[in-house]
PDB file of C-alpha atoms in Angstrom:
ATOM      1  CA  MET A  24      78.369  68.159 164.004  1.00 85.00           C
ATOM      2  CA  ILE A  25      76.364  68.977 160.891  1.00 89.00           C
ATOM      3  CA  GLU A  26      78.280  69.777 157.735  1.00 92.00           C
ATOM      4  CA  LEU A  27      75.977  71.720 155.443  1.00 95.00           C
ATOM      5  CA  ASP A  28      76.726  72.121 151.745  1.00 96.00           C
ATOM      6  CA  LEU A  29      74.618  75.086 150.638  1.00 97.00           C
ATOM      7  CA  GLN A  30      73.948  75.542 146.930  1.00 97.00           C
ATOM      8  CA  CYS A  31      72.063  78.635 145.824  1.00 97.00           C
ATOM      9  CA  ALA A  32      70.615  78.406 142.323  1.00 97.00           C
ATOM     10  CA  SER A  33      67.943  81.054 142.836  1.00 96.00           C
ATOM     11  CA  ASP A  34      67.804  84.810 142.457  1.00 93.00           C
ATOM     12  CA  GLY A  35      65.219  85.052 145.243  1.00 93.00           C
ATOM     13  CA  ALA A  36      65.864  86.174 148.787  1.00 93.00           C
ATOM     14  CA  THR A  37      67.067  83.282 150.925  1.00 96.00           C
ATOM     15  CA  PRO A  38      67.790  82.858 154.618  1.00 97.00           C
ATOM     16  CA  ALA A  39      71.321  83.343 155.879  1.00 97.00           C
ATOM     17  CA  ALA A  40      73.506  80.245 155.828  1.00 96.00           C
ATOM     18  CA  ALA A  41      73.765  80.473 159.635  1.00 97.00           C
ATOM     19  CA  ASP A  42      69.963  80.225 159.952  1.00 98.00           C
ATOM     20  CA  LEU A  43      69.774  77.222 157.636  1.00 98.00           C
ATOM     21  CA  GLN A  44      72.571  75.565 159.644  1.00 96.00           C
ATOM     22  CA  ARG A  45      70.799  76.300 162.954  1.00 96.00           C
ATOM     23  CA  TRP A  46      67.501  74.835 161.726  1.00 97.00           C
ATOM     24  CA  CYS A  47      69.249  71.714 160.428  1.00 96.00           C
ATOM     25  CA  GLU A  48      71.124  71.241 163.702  1.00 95.00           C
ATOM     26  CA  LEU A  49      67.900  71.559 165.659  1.00 96.00           C
ATOM     27  CA  ALA A  50      66.066  69.019 163.488  1.00 95.00           C
ATOM     28  CA  LEU A  51      68.984  66.587 163.458  1.00 94.00           C
ATOM     29  CA  ARG A  52      70.078  66.819 167.090  1.00 91.00           C
ATOM     30  CA  GLN A  53      68.519  63.425 167.828  1.00 85.00           C
ATOM     31  CA  ARG A  54      70.999  61.846 165.416  1.00 81.00           C
ATOM     32  CA  SER A  55      74.159  60.713 167.119  1.00 70.00           C
ATOM     33  CA  GLY A  56      77.373  61.385 165.292  1.00 76.00           C
ATOM     34  CA  ASP A  57      78.244  63.684 162.450  1.00 82.00           C
ATOM     35  CA  SER A  58      76.020  64.274 159.444  1.00 87.00           C
ATOM     36  CA  GLU A  59      76.558  65.820 156.055  1.00 91.00           C
ATOM     37  CA  LEU A  60      73.730  67.143 153.952  1.00 95.00           C
ATOM     38  CA  THR A  61      73.160  69.452 151.035  1.00 97.00           C
ATOM     39  CA  ILE A  62      70.512  72.125 150.748  1.00 98.00           C
ATOM     40  CA  ARG A  63      69.971  73.361 147.210  1.00 98.00           C
ATOM     41  CA  LEU A  64      67.854  76.520 146.869  1.00 98.00           C
ATOM     42  CA  VAL A  65      66.214  76.626 143.441  1.00 98.00           C
ATOM     43  CA  ASP A  66      63.822  78.602 141.273  1.00 98.00           C
ATOM     44  CA  GLU A  67      60.543  77.205 139.951  1.00 97.00           C
ATOM     45  CA  ALA A  68      61.887  75.724 136.710  1.00 97.00           C
ATOM     46  CA  GLU A  69      64.369  73.468 138.503  1.00 98.00           C
ATOM     47  CA  GLY A  70      61.924  72.711 141.309  1.00 98.00           C
ATOM     48  CA  ARG A  71      59.280  71.681 138.780  1.00 98.00           C
ATOM     49  CA  GLU A  72      61.704  69.513 136.807  1.00 98.00           C
ATOM     50  CA  LEU A  73      62.903  67.688 139.920  1.00 98.00           C
ATOM     51  CA  ASN A  74      59.351  67.146 141.191  1.00 97.00           C
ATOM     52  CA  ARG A  75      58.281  65.849 137.773  1.00 97.00           C
ATOM     53  CA  THR A  76      61.312  63.560 137.474  1.00 97.00           C
ATOM     54  CA  TRP A  77      61.272  62.078 140.975  1.00 96.00           C
ATOM     55  CA  ARG A  78      57.607  62.286 142.012  1.00 96.00           C
ATOM     56  CA  GLN A  79      55.762  62.458 138.665  1.00 97.00           C
ATOM     57  CA  LYS A  80      54.107  65.716 139.770  1.00 97.00           C
ATOM     58  CA  ASP A  81      54.307  68.493 137.184  1.00 97.00           C
ATOM     59  CA  TYR A  82      54.688  71.560 139.412  1.00 97.00           C
ATOM     60  CA  ALA A  83      57.270  73.097 141.713  1.00 97.00           C
ATOM     61  CA  THR A  84      56.760  72.105 145.343  1.00 97.00           C
ATOM     62  CA  ASN A  85      58.170  73.722 148.475  1.00 97.00           C
ATOM     63  CA  VAL A  86      60.677  71.085 149.630  1.00 97.00           C
ATOM     64  CA  LEU A  87      61.944  67.802 148.251  1.00 97.00           C
ATOM     65  CA  SER A  88      63.940  65.412 150.416  1.00 97.00           C
ATOM     66  CA  PHE A  89      66.381  62.908 148.977  1.00 96.00           C
ATOM     67  CA  PRO A  90      67.739  60.620 151.710  1.00 93.00           C
ATOM     68  CA  ALA A  91      71.146  59.114 150.957  1.00 90.00           C
ATOM     69  CA  ASP A  92      70.582  55.539 149.881  1.00 80.00           C
ATOM     70  CA  VAL A  93      74.133  54.240 150.011  1.00 71.00           C
ATOM     71  CA  PRO A  94      75.214  51.456 152.384  1.00 67.00           C
ATOM     72  CA  ASP A  95      77.519  52.769 155.126  1.00 62.00           C
ATOM     73  CA  GLU A  96      80.371  50.487 154.063  1.00 66.00           C
ATOM     74  CA  PHE A  97      80.580  52.374 150.749  1.00 65.00           C
ATOM     75  CA  LEU A  98      80.814  55.831 152.307  1.00 62.00           C
ATOM     76  CA  ASP A  99      83.739  57.562 153.958  1.00 66.00           C
ATOM     77  CA  ILE A 100      81.440  60.402 155.031  1.00 70.00           C
ATOM     78  CA  PRO A 101      78.257  60.433 157.168  1.00 80.00           C
ATOM     79  CA  LEU A 102      76.041  61.454 154.243  1.00 84.00           C
ATOM     80  CA  LEU A 103      72.443  62.069 155.274  1.00 91.00           C
ATOM     81  CA  GLY A 104      70.995  63.301 151.970  1.00 94.00           C
ATOM     82  CA  ASP A 105      69.827  66.362 150.089  1.00 97.00           C
ATOM     83  CA  LEU A 106      67.053  68.916 150.446  1.00 98.00           C
ATOM     84  CA  VAL A 107      65.866  70.959 147.488  1.00 98.00           C
ATOM     85  CA  ILE A 108      63.844  74.020 148.455  1.00 98.00           C
ATOM     86  CA  CYS A 109      62.040  76.116 145.858  1.00 98.00           C
ATOM     87  CA  VAL A 110      62.525  79.745 146.900  1.00 98.00           C
ATOM     88  CA  PRO A 111      59.579  81.297 144.978  1.00 98.00           C
ATOM     89  CA  VAL A 112      57.195  78.635 146.299  1.00 98.00           C
ATOM     90  CA  VAL A 113      58.298  79.287 149.889  1.00 97.00           C
ATOM     91  CA  GLU A 114      57.823  83.034 149.427  1.00 97.00           C
ATOM     92  CA  ARG A 115      54.415  82.607 147.795  1.00 96.00           C
ATOM     93  CA  GLU A 116      53.144  80.161 150.430  1.00 95.00           C
ATOM     94  CA  ALA A 117      54.236  82.400 153.296  1.00 94.00           C
ATOM     95  CA  ALA A 118      52.420  85.374 151.732  1.00 94.00           C
ATOM     96  CA  GLU A 119      49.276  83.351 150.925  1.00 93.00           C
ATOM     97  CA  GLN A 120      49.187  81.855 154.415  1.00 89.00           C
ATOM     98  CA  GLY A 121      49.904  85.137 156.188  1.00 89.00           C
ATOM     99  CA  LYS A 122      52.975  83.636 157.863  1.00 90.00           C
ATOM    100  CA  ALA A 123      56.286  85.175 158.777  1.00 94.00           C
ATOM    101  CA  LEU A 124      58.708  84.163 156.034  1.00 96.00           C
ATOM    102  CA  GLU A 125      61.351  83.064 158.561  1.00 97.00           C
ATOM    103  CA  ALA A 126      58.867  80.770 160.336  1.00 96.00           C
ATOM    104  CA  HIS A 127      57.904  79.130 157.056  1.00 96.00           C
ATOM    105  CA  TRP A 128      61.552  78.652 156.045  1.00 98.00           C
ATOM    106  CA  ALA A 129      62.348  77.138 159.444  1.00 98.00           C
ATOM    107  CA  HIS A 130      59.379  74.774 159.163  1.00 97.00           C
ATOM    108  CA  LEU A 131      60.325  73.579 155.687  1.00 97.00           C
ATOM    109  CA  VAL A 132      63.966  72.986 156.607  1.00 98.00           C
ATOM    110  CA  ILE A 133      62.963  71.081 159.741  1.00 97.00           C
ATOM    111  CA  HIS A 134      60.294  69.151 157.821  1.00 97.00           C
ATOM    112  CA  GLY A 135      62.790  68.194 155.119  1.00 97.00           C
ATOM    113  CA  CYS A 136      65.443  67.152 157.640  1.00 96.00           C
ATOM    114  CA  LEU A 137      62.950  64.926 159.427  1.00 95.00           C
ATOM    115  CA  HIS A 138      62.206  63.221 156.111  1.00 95.00           C
ATOM    116  CA  LEU A 139      65.958  62.598 155.747  1.00 94.00           C
ATOM    117  CA  LEU A 140      65.840  60.877 159.146  1.00 92.00           C
ATOM    118  CA  GLY A 141      63.042  58.607 157.937  1.00 91.00           C
ATOM    119  CA  TYR A 142      59.993  60.400 159.299  1.00 92.00           C
ATOM    120  CA  ASP A 143      56.983  60.430 157.022  1.00 90.00           C
ATOM    121  CA  HIS A 144      53.357  61.487 157.000  1.00 89.00           C
ATOM    122  CA  ILE A 145      51.679  58.964 154.726  1.00 86.00           C
ATOM    123  CA  GLU A 146      50.014  57.052 157.580  1.00 88.00           C
ATOM    124  CA  ASP A 147      48.049  59.028 160.196  1.00 88.00           C
ATOM    125  CA  ALA A 148      50.111  57.756 163.129  1.00 91.00           C
ATOM    126  CA  GLU A 149      53.367  58.662 161.368  1.00 90.00           C
ATOM    127  CA  ALA A 150      51.997  62.091 160.467  1.00 90.00           C
ATOM    128  CA  GLU A 151      51.003  62.746 164.078  1.00 93.00           C
ATOM    129  CA  GLU A 152      54.476  61.799 165.318  1.00 94.00           C
ATOM    130  CA  MET A 153      56.232  63.936 162.710  1.00 95.00           C
ATOM    131  CA  GLU A 154      53.953  66.934 163.223  1.00 95.00           C
ATOM    132  CA  ALA A 155      54.364  66.754 167.020  1.00 95.00           C
ATOM    133  CA  LEU A 156      58.136  66.880 166.627  1.00 96.00           C
ATOM    134  CA  GLU A 157      57.864  69.777 164.164  1.00 96.00           C
ATOM    135  CA  ARG A 158      55.647  71.685 166.604  1.00 96.00           C
ATOM    136  CA  GLN A 159      58.117  71.120 169.431  1.00 96.00           C
ATOM    137  CA  LEU A 160      61.149  72.224 167.399  1.00 97.00           C
ATOM    138  CA  LEU A 161      59.413  75.293 165.980  1.00 97.00           C
ATOM    139  CA  ALA A 162      58.237  76.283 169.465  1.00 97.00           C
ATOM    140  CA  GLU A 163      61.856  76.139 170.618  1.00 97.00           C
ATOM    141  CA  LEU A 164      62.584  78.707 167.913  1.00 97.00           C
ATOM    142  CA  GLY A 165      59.658  80.855 169.065  1.00 96.00           C
ATOM    143  CA  HIS A 166      57.522  80.113 166.003  1.00 96.00           C
ATOM    144  CA  PRO A 167      53.801  79.290 166.172  1.00 94.00           C
ATOM    145  CA  ASP A 168      52.295  75.856 165.603  1.00 92.00           C
ATOM    146  CA  PRO A 169      51.987  75.488 161.823  1.00 90.00           C
ATOM    147  CA  TYR A 170      49.336  72.783 162.244  1.00 83.00           C
ATOM    148  CA  ALA A 171      47.041  74.663 164.620  1.00 78.00           C
ATOM    149  CA  GLU A 172      43.389  74.743 163.569  1.00 64.00           C
ATOM    150  CA  ASP A 173      43.557  78.482 162.929  1.00 55.00           C
ATOM    151  CA  SER A 174      46.822  78.158 161.002  1.00 50.00           C
ATOM    152  CA  PRO A 175      46.475  78.516 157.233  1.00 46.00           C
ATOM    153  CA  GLU A 176      49.474  76.208 156.767  1.00 45.00           C
ATOM    154  CA  THR A 177      47.883  72.908 157.697  1.00 43.00           C
ATOM    155  CA  GLY A 178      48.881  70.283 155.187  1.00 46.00           C
ATOM    156  CA  ILE A 179      52.376  71.597 154.400  1.00 52.00           C
ATOM    157  CA  CYS A 180      53.213  68.521 152.382  1.00 48.00           C
ATOM    158  CA  LYS A 181      49.713  67.382 151.509  1.00 41.00           C
ATOM    159  CA  ASP A 182      50.763  66.205 148.058  1.00 42.00           C
ATOM    160  CA  SER A 183      53.615  63.970 149.213  1.00 38.00           C
TER     161      SER A 183
END
């Protein structure tokens, strides 16, 4: 079971909590046992501050993943980590890329959850594995391949 703590600190339009939960469950289904994570939906000022503080990049990015870095013996809960998603950036990217907003939201939530599980895209082989899993999960939701050659979204996290 996934316990999702949803924090909305944005005035922008956001997906329903049930959709966010469904996307998290899909991305995390490979994990055995319960998981707890937080998704914080923010505006650009907070997104920029967090990206500057934690990644030394002075702009708001679409999704930031903060895996829990606490040894299991110190936790009484199955804490996976936190996702911070910048609502205006998601909306702007979807419009610029000509994508359905729901598909872009689903991709970013899945992408962020996979980072919490330890997936990364720094090395080519790791990127290929992560992107293949994203494609598979998004296809299960009926969304197109975000990394297809004709997709304007290639490089979702190119600055990570």
